[in-house]
Coordinates of C-alpha atoms and ligand atoms in Angstrom, one line a residue:
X1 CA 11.8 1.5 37.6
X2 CA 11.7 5.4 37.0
X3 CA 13.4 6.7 34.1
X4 CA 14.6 10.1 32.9
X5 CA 14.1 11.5 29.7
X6 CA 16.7 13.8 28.0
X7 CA 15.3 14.7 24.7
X8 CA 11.9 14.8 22.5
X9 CA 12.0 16.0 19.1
X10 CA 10.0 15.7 16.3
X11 CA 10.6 16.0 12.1
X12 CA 7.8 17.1 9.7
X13 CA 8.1 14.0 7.0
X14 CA 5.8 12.4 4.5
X15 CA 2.9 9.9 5.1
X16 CA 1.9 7.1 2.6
X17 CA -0.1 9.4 0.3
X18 CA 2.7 12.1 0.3
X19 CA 0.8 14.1 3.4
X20 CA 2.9 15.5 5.9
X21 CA 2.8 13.6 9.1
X22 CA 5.5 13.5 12.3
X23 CA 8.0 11.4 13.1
X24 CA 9.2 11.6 16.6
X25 CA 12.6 10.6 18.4
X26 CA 13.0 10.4 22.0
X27 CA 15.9 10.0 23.6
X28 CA 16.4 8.5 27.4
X29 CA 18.7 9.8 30.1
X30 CA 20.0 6.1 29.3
X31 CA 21.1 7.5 25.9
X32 CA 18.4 5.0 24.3
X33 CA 16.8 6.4 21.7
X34 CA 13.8 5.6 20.0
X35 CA 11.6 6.7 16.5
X36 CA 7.9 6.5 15.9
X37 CA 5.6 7.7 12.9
X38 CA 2.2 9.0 13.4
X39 CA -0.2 7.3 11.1
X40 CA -3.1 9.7 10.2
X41 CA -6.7 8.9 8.6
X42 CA -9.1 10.1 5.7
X43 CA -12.5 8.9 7.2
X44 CA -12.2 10.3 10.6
X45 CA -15.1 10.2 13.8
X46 CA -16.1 13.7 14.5
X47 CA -15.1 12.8 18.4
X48 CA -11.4 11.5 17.3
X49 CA -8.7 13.3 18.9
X50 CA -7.4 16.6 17.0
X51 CA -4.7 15.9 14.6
X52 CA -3.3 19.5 14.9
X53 CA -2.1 20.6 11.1
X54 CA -0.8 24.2 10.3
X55 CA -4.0 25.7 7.8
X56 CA -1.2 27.9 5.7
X57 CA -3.0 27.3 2.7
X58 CA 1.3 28.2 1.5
X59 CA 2.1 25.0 2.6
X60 CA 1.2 21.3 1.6
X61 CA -2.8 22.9 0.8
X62 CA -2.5 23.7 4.5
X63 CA -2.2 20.1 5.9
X64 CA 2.0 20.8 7.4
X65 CA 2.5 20.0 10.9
X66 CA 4.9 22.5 12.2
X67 CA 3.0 23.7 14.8
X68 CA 2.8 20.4 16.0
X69 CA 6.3 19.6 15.5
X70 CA 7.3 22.7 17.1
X71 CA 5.1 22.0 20.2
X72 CA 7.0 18.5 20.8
X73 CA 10.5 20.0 20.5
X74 CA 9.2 23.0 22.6
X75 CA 6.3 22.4 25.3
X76 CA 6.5 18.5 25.4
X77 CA 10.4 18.4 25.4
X78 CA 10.1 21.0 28.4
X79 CA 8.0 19.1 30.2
X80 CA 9.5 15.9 30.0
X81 CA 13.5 16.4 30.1
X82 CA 15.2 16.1 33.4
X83 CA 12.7 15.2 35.9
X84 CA 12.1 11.4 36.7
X85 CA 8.8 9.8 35.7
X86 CA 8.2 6.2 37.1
X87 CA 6.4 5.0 33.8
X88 CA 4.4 5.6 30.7
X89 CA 0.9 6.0 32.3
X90 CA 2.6 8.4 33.9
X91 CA 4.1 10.2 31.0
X92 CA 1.1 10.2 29.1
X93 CA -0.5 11.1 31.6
X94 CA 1.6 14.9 32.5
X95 CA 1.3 15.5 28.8
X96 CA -2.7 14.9 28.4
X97 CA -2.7 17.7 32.1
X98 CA -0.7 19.9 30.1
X99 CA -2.4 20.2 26.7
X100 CA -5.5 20.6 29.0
X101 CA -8.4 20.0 26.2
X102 CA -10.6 17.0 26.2
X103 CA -9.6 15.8 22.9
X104 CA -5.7 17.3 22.6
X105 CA -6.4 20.2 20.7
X106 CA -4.1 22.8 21.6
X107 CA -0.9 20.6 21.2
X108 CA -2.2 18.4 19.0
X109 CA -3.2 14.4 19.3
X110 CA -0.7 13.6 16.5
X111 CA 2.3 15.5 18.9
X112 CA 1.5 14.2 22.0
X113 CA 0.7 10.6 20.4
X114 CA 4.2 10.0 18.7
X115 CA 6.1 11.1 22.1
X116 CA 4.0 8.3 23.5
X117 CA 4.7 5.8 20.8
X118 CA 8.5 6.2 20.9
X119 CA 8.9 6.8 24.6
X120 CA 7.1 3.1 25.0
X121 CA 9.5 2.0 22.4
X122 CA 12.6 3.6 24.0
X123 CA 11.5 2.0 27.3
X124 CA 11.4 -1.7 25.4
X125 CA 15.2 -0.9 24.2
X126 CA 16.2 -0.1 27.7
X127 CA 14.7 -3.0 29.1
X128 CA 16.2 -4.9 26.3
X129 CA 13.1 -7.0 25.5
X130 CA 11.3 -6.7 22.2
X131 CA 8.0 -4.1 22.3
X132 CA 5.8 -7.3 22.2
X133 CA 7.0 -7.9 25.1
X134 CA 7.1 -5.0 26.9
X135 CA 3.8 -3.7 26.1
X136 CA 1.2 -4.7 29.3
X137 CA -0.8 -7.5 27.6
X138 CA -4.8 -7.2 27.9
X139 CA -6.2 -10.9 27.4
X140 CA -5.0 -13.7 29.6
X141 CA -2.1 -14.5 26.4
X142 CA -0.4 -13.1 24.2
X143 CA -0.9 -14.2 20.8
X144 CA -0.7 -13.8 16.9
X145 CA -3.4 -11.9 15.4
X146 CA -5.8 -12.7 12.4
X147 CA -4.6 -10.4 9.6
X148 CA -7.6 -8.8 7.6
X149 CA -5.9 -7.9 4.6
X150 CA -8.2 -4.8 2.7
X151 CA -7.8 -6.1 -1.3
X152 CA -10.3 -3.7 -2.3
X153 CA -11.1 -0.1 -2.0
X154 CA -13.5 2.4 -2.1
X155 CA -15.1 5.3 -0.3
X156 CA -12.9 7.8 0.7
X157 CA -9.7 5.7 -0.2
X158 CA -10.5 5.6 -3.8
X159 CA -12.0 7.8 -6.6
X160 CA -13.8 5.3 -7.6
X161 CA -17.9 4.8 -7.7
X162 CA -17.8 2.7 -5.1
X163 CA -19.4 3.3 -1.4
X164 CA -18.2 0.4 0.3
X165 CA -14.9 1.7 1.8
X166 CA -13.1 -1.7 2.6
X167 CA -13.4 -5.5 1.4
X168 CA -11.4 -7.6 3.9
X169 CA -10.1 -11.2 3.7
X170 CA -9.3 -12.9 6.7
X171 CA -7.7 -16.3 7.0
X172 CA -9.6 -17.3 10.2
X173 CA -8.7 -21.2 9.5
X174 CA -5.0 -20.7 8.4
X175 CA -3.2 -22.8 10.9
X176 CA 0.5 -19.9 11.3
X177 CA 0.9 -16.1 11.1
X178 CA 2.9 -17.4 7.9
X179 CA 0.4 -19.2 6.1
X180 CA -2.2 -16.6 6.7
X181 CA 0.2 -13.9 5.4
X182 CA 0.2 -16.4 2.3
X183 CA -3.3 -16.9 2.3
X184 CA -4.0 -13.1 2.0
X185 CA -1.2 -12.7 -0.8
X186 CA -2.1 -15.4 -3.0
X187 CA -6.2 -14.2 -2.8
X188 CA -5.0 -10.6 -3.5
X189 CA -3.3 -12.2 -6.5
X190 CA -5.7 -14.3 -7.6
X191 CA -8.1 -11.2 -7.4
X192 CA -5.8 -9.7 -9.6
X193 CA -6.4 -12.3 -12.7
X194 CA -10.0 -11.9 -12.1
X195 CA -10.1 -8.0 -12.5
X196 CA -7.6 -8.3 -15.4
X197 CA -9.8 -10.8 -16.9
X198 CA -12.8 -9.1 -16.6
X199 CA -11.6 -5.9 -17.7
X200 CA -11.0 -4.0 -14.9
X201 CA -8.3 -1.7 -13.8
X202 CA -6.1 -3.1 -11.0
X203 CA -5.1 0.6 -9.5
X204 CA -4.7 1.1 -6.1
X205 CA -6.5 2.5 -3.7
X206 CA -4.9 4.4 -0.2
X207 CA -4.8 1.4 1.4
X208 CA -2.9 -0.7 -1.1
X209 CA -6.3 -2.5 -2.3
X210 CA -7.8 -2.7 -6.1
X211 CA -10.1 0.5 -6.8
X212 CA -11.9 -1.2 -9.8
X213 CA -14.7 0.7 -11.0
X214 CA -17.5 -1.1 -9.0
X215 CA -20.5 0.4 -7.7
X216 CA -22.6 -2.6 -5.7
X217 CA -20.9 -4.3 -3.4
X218 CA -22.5 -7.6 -3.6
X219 CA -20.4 -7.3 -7.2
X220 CA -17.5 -7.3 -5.1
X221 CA -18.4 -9.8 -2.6
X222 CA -19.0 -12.2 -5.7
X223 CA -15.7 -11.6 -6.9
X224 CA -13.9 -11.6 -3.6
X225 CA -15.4 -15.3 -2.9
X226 CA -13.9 -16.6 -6.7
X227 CA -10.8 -15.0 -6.0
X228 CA -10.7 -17.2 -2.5
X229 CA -11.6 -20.1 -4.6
X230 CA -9.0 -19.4 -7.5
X231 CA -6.3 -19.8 -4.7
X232 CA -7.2 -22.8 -3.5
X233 CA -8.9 -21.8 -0.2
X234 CA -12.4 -21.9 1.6
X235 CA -14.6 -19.6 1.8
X236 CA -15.5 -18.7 5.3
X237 CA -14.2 -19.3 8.6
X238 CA -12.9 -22.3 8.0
X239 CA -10.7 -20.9 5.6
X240 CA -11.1 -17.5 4.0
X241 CA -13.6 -15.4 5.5
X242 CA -14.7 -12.1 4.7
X243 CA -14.6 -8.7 6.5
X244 CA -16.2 -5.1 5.5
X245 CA -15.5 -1.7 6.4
X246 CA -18.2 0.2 4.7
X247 CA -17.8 3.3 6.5
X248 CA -21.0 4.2 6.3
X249 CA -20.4 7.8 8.0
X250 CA -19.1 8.7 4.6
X251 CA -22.1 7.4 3.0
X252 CA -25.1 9.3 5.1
X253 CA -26.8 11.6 3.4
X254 CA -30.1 13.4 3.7
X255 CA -31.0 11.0 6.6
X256 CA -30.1 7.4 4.9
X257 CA -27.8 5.5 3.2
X258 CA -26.9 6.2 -0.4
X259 CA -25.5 2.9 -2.1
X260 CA -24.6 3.0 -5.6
X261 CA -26.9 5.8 -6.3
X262 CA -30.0 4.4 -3.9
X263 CA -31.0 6.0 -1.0
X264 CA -31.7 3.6 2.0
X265 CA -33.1 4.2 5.2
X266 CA -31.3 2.7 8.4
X267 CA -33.5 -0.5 8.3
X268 CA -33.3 -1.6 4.5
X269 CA -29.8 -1.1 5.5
X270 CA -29.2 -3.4 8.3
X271 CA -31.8 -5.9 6.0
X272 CA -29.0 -5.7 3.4
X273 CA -26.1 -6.3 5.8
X274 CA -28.9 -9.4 7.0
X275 CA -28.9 -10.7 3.2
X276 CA -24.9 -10.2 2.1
X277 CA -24.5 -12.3 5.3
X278 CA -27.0 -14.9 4.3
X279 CA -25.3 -14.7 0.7
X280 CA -21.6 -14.5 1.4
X281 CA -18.7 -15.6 4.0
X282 CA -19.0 -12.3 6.2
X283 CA -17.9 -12.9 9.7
X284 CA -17.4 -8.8 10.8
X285 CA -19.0 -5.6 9.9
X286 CA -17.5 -2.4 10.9
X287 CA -19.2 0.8 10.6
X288 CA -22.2 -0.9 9.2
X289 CA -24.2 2.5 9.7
X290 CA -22.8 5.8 10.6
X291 CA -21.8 7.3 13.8
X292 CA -24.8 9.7 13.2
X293 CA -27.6 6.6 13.6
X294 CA -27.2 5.5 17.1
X295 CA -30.7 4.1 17.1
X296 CA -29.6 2.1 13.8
X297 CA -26.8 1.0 15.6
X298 CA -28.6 -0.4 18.4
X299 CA -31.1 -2.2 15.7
X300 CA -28.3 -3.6 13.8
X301 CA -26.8 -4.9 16.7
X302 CA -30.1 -6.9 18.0
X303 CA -30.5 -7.7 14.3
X304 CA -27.0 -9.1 13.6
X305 CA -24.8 -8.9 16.4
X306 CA -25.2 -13.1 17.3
X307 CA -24.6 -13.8 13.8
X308 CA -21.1 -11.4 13.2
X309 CA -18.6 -9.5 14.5
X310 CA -19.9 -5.6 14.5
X311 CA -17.1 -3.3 14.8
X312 CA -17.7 0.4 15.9
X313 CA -15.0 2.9 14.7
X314 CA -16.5 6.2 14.0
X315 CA -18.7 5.7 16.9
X316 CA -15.9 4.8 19.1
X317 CA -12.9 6.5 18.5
X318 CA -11.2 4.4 20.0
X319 CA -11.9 6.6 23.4
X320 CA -12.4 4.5 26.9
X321 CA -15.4 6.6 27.8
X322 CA -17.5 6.1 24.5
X323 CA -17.0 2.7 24.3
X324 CA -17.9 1.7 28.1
X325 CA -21.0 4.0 27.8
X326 CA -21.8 2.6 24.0
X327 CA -21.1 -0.9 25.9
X328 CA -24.4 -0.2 28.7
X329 CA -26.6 0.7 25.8
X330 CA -25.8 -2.4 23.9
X331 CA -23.9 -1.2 20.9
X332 CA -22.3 -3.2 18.5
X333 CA -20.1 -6.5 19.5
X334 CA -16.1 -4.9 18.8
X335 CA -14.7 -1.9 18.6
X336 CA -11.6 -0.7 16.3
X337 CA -8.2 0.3 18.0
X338 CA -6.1 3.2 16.4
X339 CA -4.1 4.5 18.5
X340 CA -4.3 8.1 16.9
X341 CA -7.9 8.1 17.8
X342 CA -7.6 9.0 20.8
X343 CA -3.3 9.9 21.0
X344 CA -1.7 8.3 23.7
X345 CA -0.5 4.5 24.2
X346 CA -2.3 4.4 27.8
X347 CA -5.6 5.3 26.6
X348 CA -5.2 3.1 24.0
X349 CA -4.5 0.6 26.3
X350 CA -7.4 1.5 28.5
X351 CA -10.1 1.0 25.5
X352 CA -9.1 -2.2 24.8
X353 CA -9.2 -3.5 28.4
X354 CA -12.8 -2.0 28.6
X355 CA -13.2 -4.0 25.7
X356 CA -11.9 -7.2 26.7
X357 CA -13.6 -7.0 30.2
X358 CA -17.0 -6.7 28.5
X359 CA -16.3 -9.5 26.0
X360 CA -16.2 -6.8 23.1
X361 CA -13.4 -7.7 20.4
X362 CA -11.0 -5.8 18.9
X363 CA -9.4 -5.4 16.1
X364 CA -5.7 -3.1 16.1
X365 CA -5.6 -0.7 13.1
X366 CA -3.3 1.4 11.0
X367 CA -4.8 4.5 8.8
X368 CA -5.2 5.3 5.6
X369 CA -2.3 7.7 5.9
X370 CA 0.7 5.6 7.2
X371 CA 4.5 5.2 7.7
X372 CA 6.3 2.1 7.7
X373 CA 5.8 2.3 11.4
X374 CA 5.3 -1.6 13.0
X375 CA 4.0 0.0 16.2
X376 CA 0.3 -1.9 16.0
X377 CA 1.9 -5.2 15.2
X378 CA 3.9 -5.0 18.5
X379 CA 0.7 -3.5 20.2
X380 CA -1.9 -6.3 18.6
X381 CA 0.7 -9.4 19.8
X382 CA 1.0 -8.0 22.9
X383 CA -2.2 -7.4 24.1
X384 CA -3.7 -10.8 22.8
X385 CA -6.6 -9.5 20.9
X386 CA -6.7 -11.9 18.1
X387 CA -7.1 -9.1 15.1
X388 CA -5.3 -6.8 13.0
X389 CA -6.0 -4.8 9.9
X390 CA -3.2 -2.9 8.4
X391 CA -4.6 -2.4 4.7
X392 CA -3.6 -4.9 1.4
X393 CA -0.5 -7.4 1.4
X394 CA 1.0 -5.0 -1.0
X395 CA 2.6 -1.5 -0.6
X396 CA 5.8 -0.7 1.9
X397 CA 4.0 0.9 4.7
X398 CA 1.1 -2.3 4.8
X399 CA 3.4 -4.9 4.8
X400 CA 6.1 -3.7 6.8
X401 CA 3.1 -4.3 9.8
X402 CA 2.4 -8.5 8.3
X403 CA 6.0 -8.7 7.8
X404 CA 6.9 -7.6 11.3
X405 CA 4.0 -10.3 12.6
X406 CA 6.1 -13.0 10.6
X407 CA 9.0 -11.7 12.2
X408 CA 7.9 -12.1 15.7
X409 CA 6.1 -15.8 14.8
X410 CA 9.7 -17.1 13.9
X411 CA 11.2 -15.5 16.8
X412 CA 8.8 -16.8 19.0
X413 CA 7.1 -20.1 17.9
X414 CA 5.1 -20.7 21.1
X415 CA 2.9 -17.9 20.5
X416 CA -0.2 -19.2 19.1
X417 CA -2.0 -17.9 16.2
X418 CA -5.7 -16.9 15.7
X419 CA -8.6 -15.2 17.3
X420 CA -8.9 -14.5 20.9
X421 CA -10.6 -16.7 22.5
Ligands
PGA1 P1 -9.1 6.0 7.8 O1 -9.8 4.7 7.4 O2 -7.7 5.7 8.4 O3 -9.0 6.8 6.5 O4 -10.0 6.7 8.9 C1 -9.7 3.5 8.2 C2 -11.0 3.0 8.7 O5 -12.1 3.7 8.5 O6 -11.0 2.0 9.4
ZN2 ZN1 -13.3 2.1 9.7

């Protein structure tokens, strides 16, 4: 049904780690209106979409984002008030044509990405159905995804001496979205007593996870499988499992991997992956080596990829085009969705159909920089894909995403939880 669009205007406001980032309200010929906030990263793939900030060193160390702000309620809001577009595709679409880059450079991936966001979520309201529902669905069902709550931090989301960027738990055997929520609470908890016991410091990193200060991972892994224990679950799939994010991008320097102070090459990497999963619960790697060791990639995926989930995100981008070619040349097993990747809901939508057609998971993702937002929650329901990470059961903006997944499980308790099958 074609729609008209009155109004698109966007505020500069803060992110979760007091950055500035947009939030954008569109406003239908209907008179429905509609918010979304743009979630924004710290590790980013050189091939992500541009997130278009001001550089006026005056300003917020030069991160603003007037210009982008000033390009929805100017460019964008001309192109999309009083004509009729028949849907989003459509929408997104007129407004990739007009930026005319590749990658949305002139007005900006973070501009042209929250139109998108709250022009899906306006169309929802109109229709009157819940965004779950509204968004096209991918798999065969709709379902519940596996949270894969980050309890601990490093990399660039800590200032700590660890690598490792993200330790994941992920309760693969809980039996609702409510008991999993549970399940990731009470662990993050229980990690809690352990760090406090052991003399650690239990701040925070960017993500809402511990930042102790850990260097080796296998340290962490150690500790991650007592805290599972502590709270009375299993470790592993049929209970607690584990998921990394080491981000290795961040970690490749002078042709290898530095760990803790060691320099590896790409294959004593992959053999270390090889032994943590002989050692510990691991069920999915992402970013196991960096988007700079394609050859790597392809090893660790021969070496690994029938034993765990391997998850390309600063490979990917979350862009159609890189994954379907990164598909044909047999790399990795999954790929990470952010919808600011590549900055429009359609696209988004596109990648993880590509995906799904070629058996590749995925797993829906906020950023490190976020905004109580719920828009991935909706998006990870609707398109069936099984898996979600939006940080630590702890901080406003994380939970707000789990507490809007327990929302929509007691609103609708025929939707099945778990991974897609
Ligand atoms: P980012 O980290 O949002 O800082 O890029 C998340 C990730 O690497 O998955
Ligand atoms: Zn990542």
């Amino acid at each position: 049904m074609a729609f008209d669009i009155s109004n698109a205007t966007a505020t500069e406001v803060l992110d979760s780690r007091g950055r500035p980032t947009l939030s954008v309200v569109v406003t239908l010929g209907d008179g429905t209106t509609a918010e979304a906030g743009v979630p924004s990263g710290a590790s980013t793939g050189t091939r992500e979409a541009v997130e278009l900030r001001d550089g006026d060193p005056a300003r917020y160390g030069g991160g603003g984002v007037l210009g982008a702000a000033h390009n929805v309620d100017g460019e964008l809001n001309d192109l999309l008030a009083g004509r009729p577009w028949a849907d989003l595709a459509e929408v997104d679409a007129a407004m990739c044509a007009l930026d005319g880059t590749p990658n949305k450079a002139r007005l900006g991936a973070n501009a042209i990405l929250g139109v998108s966001m709250a022009v899906a979520r306006a169309l929802a309201a109109a229709d009157g159905v819940p965004l779950f529902e509204w968004l096209p669905p991918v798999a065969s069902t709709r379902r519940l995804p596996v949270p894969c709550f980050n309890v601990l931090n490093g990399g660039a989301h800590a200032p700590n001496p660890l690598d490792f960027q993200e330790f994941m738990v992920c309760p693969l055997g809980a039996p609702t979205m409510r008991e999993a929520v549970r399940a990731g609470a009470e662990v993050y908890q229980a990690l809690r007593r352990r760090l406090v016991a052991d003399g650690h410091d239990t701040g925070l990193g960017d993500e809402g996870g511990f930042a102790p200060n850990l260097a080796e991972p296998e340290d962490v892994l150690r500790l991650i499988v007592a805290a599972i224990g502590d709270a009375g679950y299993t470790p592993g799939v049929d209970g607690v499992a584990i998921a990394l994010d080491p981000a290795a991008s961040e970690f490749f320097v002078d042709g290898g991997y530095r760990v803790a102070g060691r320099l590896h090459s790409s294959s004593e990497m992959v053999a270390r992956y090889a032994a943590m999963v002989d050692e510990f619960p691991i069920w999915s790697i992402e970013d196991g080596l960096g988007e700079q060791d394609p050859v790597g990639w392809k090893r660790l995926t021969g070496e690994l990829g029938a034993r765990v989930q391997l998850v390309g995100d600063d490979n990917f981008c979350t862009n159609p085009d890189i994954i379907a070619a990164a598909i044909g040349d047999g790399i990795a097993n999954a790929a990470l969705i952010k919808v600011n990747q590549i900055g429009t809901v359609t696209e988004t939508l596109e990648a993880m159909r590509i995906c799904h057609d070629a058996g590749y998971g995925q797993m829906v993702s906020h950023r490190s920089g976020e905004t109580p937002d719920t828009f991935i929650a909706d998006l990870a329901v609707a398109t069936g894909c099984g898996q979600i990470k939006s940080g630590a059961p702890a901080r406003g903006e994380r939970v707000a995403k789990y507490n809007r997944l327990i929302r929509i499980a007691a609103e609708r308790p025929g939707l099945r939880y778990g991974l897609a099958e």
